[in-house]
Short mmCIF file of C-alpha atoms in Angstrom, two decimals:
data_model
loop_
_atom_site.label_atom_id
_atom_site.label_comp_id
_atom_site.label_asym_id
_atom_site.label_seq_id
_atom_site.Cartn_x
_atom_site.Cartn_y
_atom_site.Cartn_z
CA UNK A 1 -1.23 12.95 5.19
CA UNK A 2 1.64 12.48 7.74
CA UNK A 3 1.61 8.84 7.32
CA UNK A 4 1.48 8.30 3.81
CA UNK A 5 4.57 11.26 3.53
CA UNK A 6 6.47 8.90 5.90
CA UNK A 7 5.74 5.45 5.03
CA UNK A 8 6.32 6.23 1.40
CA UNK A 9 9.89 7.97 2.54
CA UNK A 10 10.28 4.40 4.15
CA UNK A 11 9.90 2.40 1.13
CA UNK A 12 11.80 4.75 -0.84
CA UNK A 13 15.00 3.50 1.40
CA UNK A 14 13.89 -0.14 1.29
CA UNK A 15 13.67 -0.13 -2.54
CA UNK A 16 16.95 1.56 -2.86
CA UNK A 17 18.51 -1.09 -0.62
CA UNK A 18 17.26 -4.01 -2.63
CA UNK A 19 18.69 -2.02 -5.75
CA UNK A 20 22.31 -1.36 -4.37
CA UNK A 21 22.60 -4.36 -2.00
CA UNK A 22 20.50 -7.24 -3.66
CA UNK A 23 20.49 -6.38 -7.47
CA UNK A 24 19.49 -9.77 -8.82
CA UNK A 25 16.72 -10.16 -6.33
CA UNK A 26 15.78 -6.16 -7.01
CA UNK A 27 14.78 -7.21 -10.92
CA UNK A 28 11.79 -9.29 -9.38
CA UNK A 29 10.77 -7.14 -6.56
CA UNK A 30 11.29 -3.68 -8.21
CA UNK A 31 8.39 -3.84 -11.27
CA UNK A 32 5.99 -1.43 -12.05
CA UNK A 33 2.78 -3.65 -11.06
CA UNK A 34 4.94 -4.22 -7.55
CA UNK A 35 5.60 -0.73 -7.12
CA UNK A 36 1.67 0.22 -7.61
CA UNK A 37 0.75 -2.48 -5.19
CA UNK A 38 3.07 -1.03 -2.07
CA UNK A 39 1.58 2.63 -3.37
CA UNK A 40 -1.41 0.97 -2.37
CA UNK A 41 -0.81 -0.48 0.43
CA UNK A 42 0.88 2.55 1.57
CA UNK A 43 -2.13 4.17 1.20
CA UNK A 44 -4.77 1.55 2.71
CA UNK A 45 -2.02 1.71 5.82
CA UNK A 46 -1.86 5.66 6.41
CA UNK A 47 -5.60 5.50 5.75
CA UNK A 48 -5.98 2.66 8.54
CA UNK A 49 -3.66 4.76 11.32
CA UNK A 50 -6.59 7.05 10.69
CA UNK A 51 -9.06 5.44 11.70
CA UNK A 52 -9.13 6.26 15.49
CA UNK A 53 -9.16 10.18 14.54
CA UNK A 54 -12.06 9.40 12.35
CA UNK A 55 -13.92 7.21 14.79
CA UNK A 56 -13.30 8.93 18.00
CA UNK A 57 -13.25 12.43 16.68
CA UNK A 58 -15.65 14.94 17.66
CA UNK A 59 -15.96 18.63 19.41
CA UNK A 60 -16.39 19.74 23.03
CA UNK A 61 -16.63 23.25 24.67
CA UNK A 62 -13.99 24.74 27.08
CA UNK A 63 -14.81 28.36 28.62
CA UNK A 64 -17.55 29.32 25.58
CA UNK A 65 -14.55 27.75 22.84
CA UNK A 66 -15.44 25.02 20.65
CA UNK A 67 -12.36 22.93 20.17
CA UNK A 68 -12.31 19.56 17.98
CA UNK A 69 -10.75 16.90 19.60
CA UNK A 70 -10.42 13.14 19.85
CA UNK A 71 -12.96 11.74 22.50
CA UNK A 72 -11.28 9.25 24.81
CA UNK A 73 -12.78 6.88 27.21
CA UNK A 74 -12.54 6.69 30.31
CA UNK A 75 -10.07 7.23 31.78
CA UNK A 76 -9.48 9.83 29.65
CA UNK A 77 -5.62 10.90 30.25
CA UNK A 78 -4.05 7.37 29.51
CA UNK A 79 -6.07 6.50 26.31
CA UNK A 80 -4.87 10.47 25.05
CA UNK A 81 -0.97 9.39 26.72
CA UNK A 82 -0.71 5.99 24.69
CA UNK A 83 -2.11 6.86 21.72
CA UNK A 84 0.19 9.31 21.67
CA UNK A 85 2.78 7.74 22.34
CA UNK A 86 1.93 4.87 19.40
CA UNK A 87 1.95 7.33 16.87
CA UNK A 88 5.64 9.02 17.95
CA UNK A 89 6.53 4.98 17.52
CA UNK A 90 5.32 3.95 14.71
CA UNK A 91 5.73 7.09 12.48
CA UNK A 92 8.71 8.58 13.76
CA UNK A 93 11.02 6.09 15.84
CA UNK A 94 10.42 2.86 13.59
CA UNK A 95 10.56 4.68 10.33
CA UNK A 96 13.94 6.21 11.24
CA UNK A 97 15.32 2.97 12.23
CA UNK A 98 14.58 1.80 9.26
CA UNK A 99 15.47 4.02 7.40
CA UNK A 100 19.18 4.76 8.68
CA UNK A 101 19.82 1.01 8.38
CA UNK A 102 18.87 0.57 4.54
CA UNK A 103 21.06 3.77 3.58
CA UNK A 104 23.75 2.31 6.20
CA UNK A 105 24.16 -0.87 4.49
CA UNK A 106 24.00 0.18 1.34
CA UNK A 107 26.92 2.79 2.14
CA UNK A 108 28.55 -0.16 3.64
CA UNK A 109 27.67 -2.55 0.64
CA UNK A 110 29.03 0.18 -1.97
CA UNK A 111 32.03 1.09 -0.35
CA UNK A 112 32.93 -2.77 0.36
CA UNK A 113 32.84 -2.47 -3.67
CA UNK A 114 34.61 0.33 -4.22
CA UNK A 115 37.79 -1.10 -1.93
CA UNK A 116 37.58 -4.39 -4.17
CA UNK A 117 37.30 -2.52 -7.78
CA UNK A 118 39.67 0.49 -7.14
CA UNK A 119 37.85 2.86 -9.11
CA UNK A 120 37.56 6.08 -8.88
CA UNK A 121 34.29 6.61 -10.65
CA UNK A 122 33.00 4.51 -7.97
CA UNK A 123 34.84 6.45 -5.82
CA UNK A 124 32.94 9.51 -6.51
CA UNK A 125 29.37 7.81 -6.87
CA UNK A 126 30.41 6.52 -2.67
CA UNK A 127 30.78 10.05 -1.96
CA UNK A 128 27.34 11.62 -3.98
CA UNK A 129 25.54 8.67 -2.84
CA UNK A 130 26.64 9.29 0.96
CA UNK A 131 26.07 13.15 0.78
CA UNK A 132 22.36 12.14 -0.28
CA UNK A 133 22.11 9.71 2.53
CA UNK A 134 23.09 11.91 4.87
CA UNK A 135 21.44 14.74 4.16
CA UNK A 136 18.15 13.21 3.35
CA UNK A 137 18.17 11.43 6.44
CA UNK A 138 18.81 14.41 8.53
CA UNK A 139 16.78 16.79 6.96
CA UNK A 140 13.74 14.20 7.43
CA UNK A 141 15.00 13.87 11.14
CA UNK A 142 15.20 18.10 11.34
CA UNK A 143 11.84 18.08 9.74
CA UNK A 144 9.78 15.52 12.03
CA UNK A 145 11.59 15.77 15.32
CA UNK A 146 10.54 18.56 16.87
CA UNK A 147 6.50 18.06 16.10
CA UNK A 148 6.81 14.07 17.44
CA UNK A 149 8.82 15.67 20.50
CA UNK A 150 5.90 18.63 20.97
CA UNK A 151 3.00 16.05 21.35
CA UNK A 152 5.02 13.52 23.15
CA UNK A 153 5.74 16.29 25.50
CA UNK A 154 2.37 17.44 25.91
CA UNK A 155 0.90 14.05 26.28
CA UNK A 156 2.99 13.93 29.76
CA UNK A 157 3.09 16.92 31.36
CA UNK A 158 0.63 19.28 31.08
CA UNK A 159 1.69 22.44 28.82
CA UNK A 160 -0.83 25.51 29.22
CA UNK A 161 -2.02 26.87 25.63
CA UNK A 162 -0.95 29.39 25.82
CA UNK A 163 -0.67 31.84 21.97
CA UNK A 164 3.01 30.94 21.96
CA UNK A 165 2.91 27.97 22.45
CA UNK A 166 -0.21 27.09 19.89
CA UNK A 167 2.23 29.14 17.55
CA UNK A 168 5.03 26.97 18.45
CA UNK A 169 2.79 23.94 17.92
CA UNK A 170 1.41 24.97 14.34
CA UNK A 171 5.25 25.63 13.19
CA UNK A 172 6.63 22.16 14.13
CA UNK A 173 3.56 20.80 12.42
CA UNK A 174 3.96 22.95 8.90
CA UNK A 175 7.84 21.88 9.88
CA UNK A 176 6.86 18.64 9.15
CA UNK A 177 5.00 18.49 6.23
CA UNK A 178 7.69 20.46 4.82
CA UNK A 179 10.04 17.38 4.98
CA UNK A 180 7.44 16.03 1.66
CA UNK A 181 8.68 18.92 -0.42
CA UNK A 182 11.97 19.24 0.08
CA UNK A 183 12.57 15.61 -1.26
CA UNK A 184 12.19 16.73 -4.55
CA UNK A 185 14.55 19.43 -3.90
CA UNK A 186 17.09 17.23 -2.27
CA UNK A 187 17.20 14.37 -4.95
CA UNK A 188 17.06 16.99 -7.93
CA UNK A 189 20.37 18.98 -6.18
CA UNK A 190 21.85 15.36 -5.45
CA UNK A 191 20.92 12.71 -7.33
CA UNK A 192 23.09 12.49 -10.45
CA UNK A 193 20.61 9.61 -11.83
CA UNK A 194 17.21 12.09 -10.73
CA UNK A 195 18.88 15.14 -12.63
CA UNK A 196 19.53 12.63 -16.18
CA UNK A 197 16.40 11.66 -16.27
CA UNK A 198 14.44 14.85 -15.13
CA UNK A 199 16.73 16.45 -17.78
CA UNK A 200 15.48 13.19 -20.56
CA UNK A 201 11.83 13.78 -19.97
CA UNK A 202 12.17 17.32 -20.69
CA UNK A 203 14.48 17.16 -23.64
CA UNK A 204 11.57 13.59 -24.77
CA UNK A 205 8.89 16.66 -24.18
CA UNK A 206 10.78 19.41 -25.86
CA UNK A 207 11.01 16.60 -29.05
CA UNK A 208 7.58 15.54 -29.08
CA UNK A 209 6.25 19.32 -29.03
CA UNK A 210 8.93 20.00 -31.82
CA UNK A 211 7.41 17.12 -33.83
CA UNK A 212 3.98 17.70 -33.99
CA UNK A 213 4.66 21.39 -34.39
CA UNK A 214 6.52 20.08 -37.64
CA UNK A 215 3.17 17.84 -38.64
CA UNK A 216 0.75 20.61 -38.41
CA UNK A 217 3.09 22.62 -41.06
CA UNK A 218 3.48 19.97 -43.54
CA UNK A 219 -0.21 19.16 -44.42
CA UNK A 220 -0.35 23.32 -45.08
CA UNK A 221 2.23 23.23 -46.85
CA UNK A 222 1.29 19.94 -49.04
CA UNK A 223 -1.96 21.52 -49.91
CA UNK A 224 -0.32 24.94 -51.55
CA UNK A 225 1.48 22.69 -53.69
CA UNK A 226 -1.70 21.00 -54.38
CA UNK A 227 -3.33 23.88 -55.38
CA UNK A 228 -3.49 24.08 -59.29
CA UNK A 229 -2.42 27.26 -60.94
CA UNK A 230 -5.46 28.59 -63.06
CA UNK A 231 -6.06 30.85 -66.14
CA UNK A 232 -8.24 33.46 -65.90
CA UNK A 233 -10.56 31.66 -68.08
CA UNK A 234 -10.55 29.16 -65.28
CA UNK A 235 -8.70 26.94 -67.10
CA UNK A 236 -5.89 25.45 -65.50
CA UNK A 237 -2.29 25.67 -65.99
CA UNK A 238 0.25 23.08 -66.71
CA UNK A 239 2.57 22.45 -64.12
#
């Protein structure tokens, strides 16, 4: 889940970069089929990143306490440290660099377009997008930095597993996953396109509901109009 979330955010930054900086290429690149293919590749890559944990996962007992752990070959400390360093580099450092570069180039591109046109509307769009970029990247770094630093320090330094340390560890894990739930909120409040599309989606759903309810009422009224009026002797009255 961690790899899937981070890789998805990284690809979103690449997608926005292509859309803004290379609009012509975006016509061929940003298609529903390719989006599905990229999502499948993200899940395959994330699953591949979890293979070591699946293969090496096991249990170990220390002081009558059994816990889940990765069973690395000897020397255990070396492989454990290498594993955590690789996760830190490929699941945090590289994605942060890609996200930062993509959004920075996007802002520079929008700024250059605004300077050429001198449009106030483009200036407002630039400020909105810049604010969105800064907030998204900042929240990403704030949410994921603690757990990666915690794991890296724990791999390099002998940290005692006290109750306070374990509580801090689980808090950092929860903070990292909180980033995924915060992103929709950030886009909802800061992205005008997201708010407009969401509003259109809600209105279209409401209109469809009104049409369905209206279509259910029409047959009843038609049937009521089609029922012939009858005389007491059973003969129909003329209409």
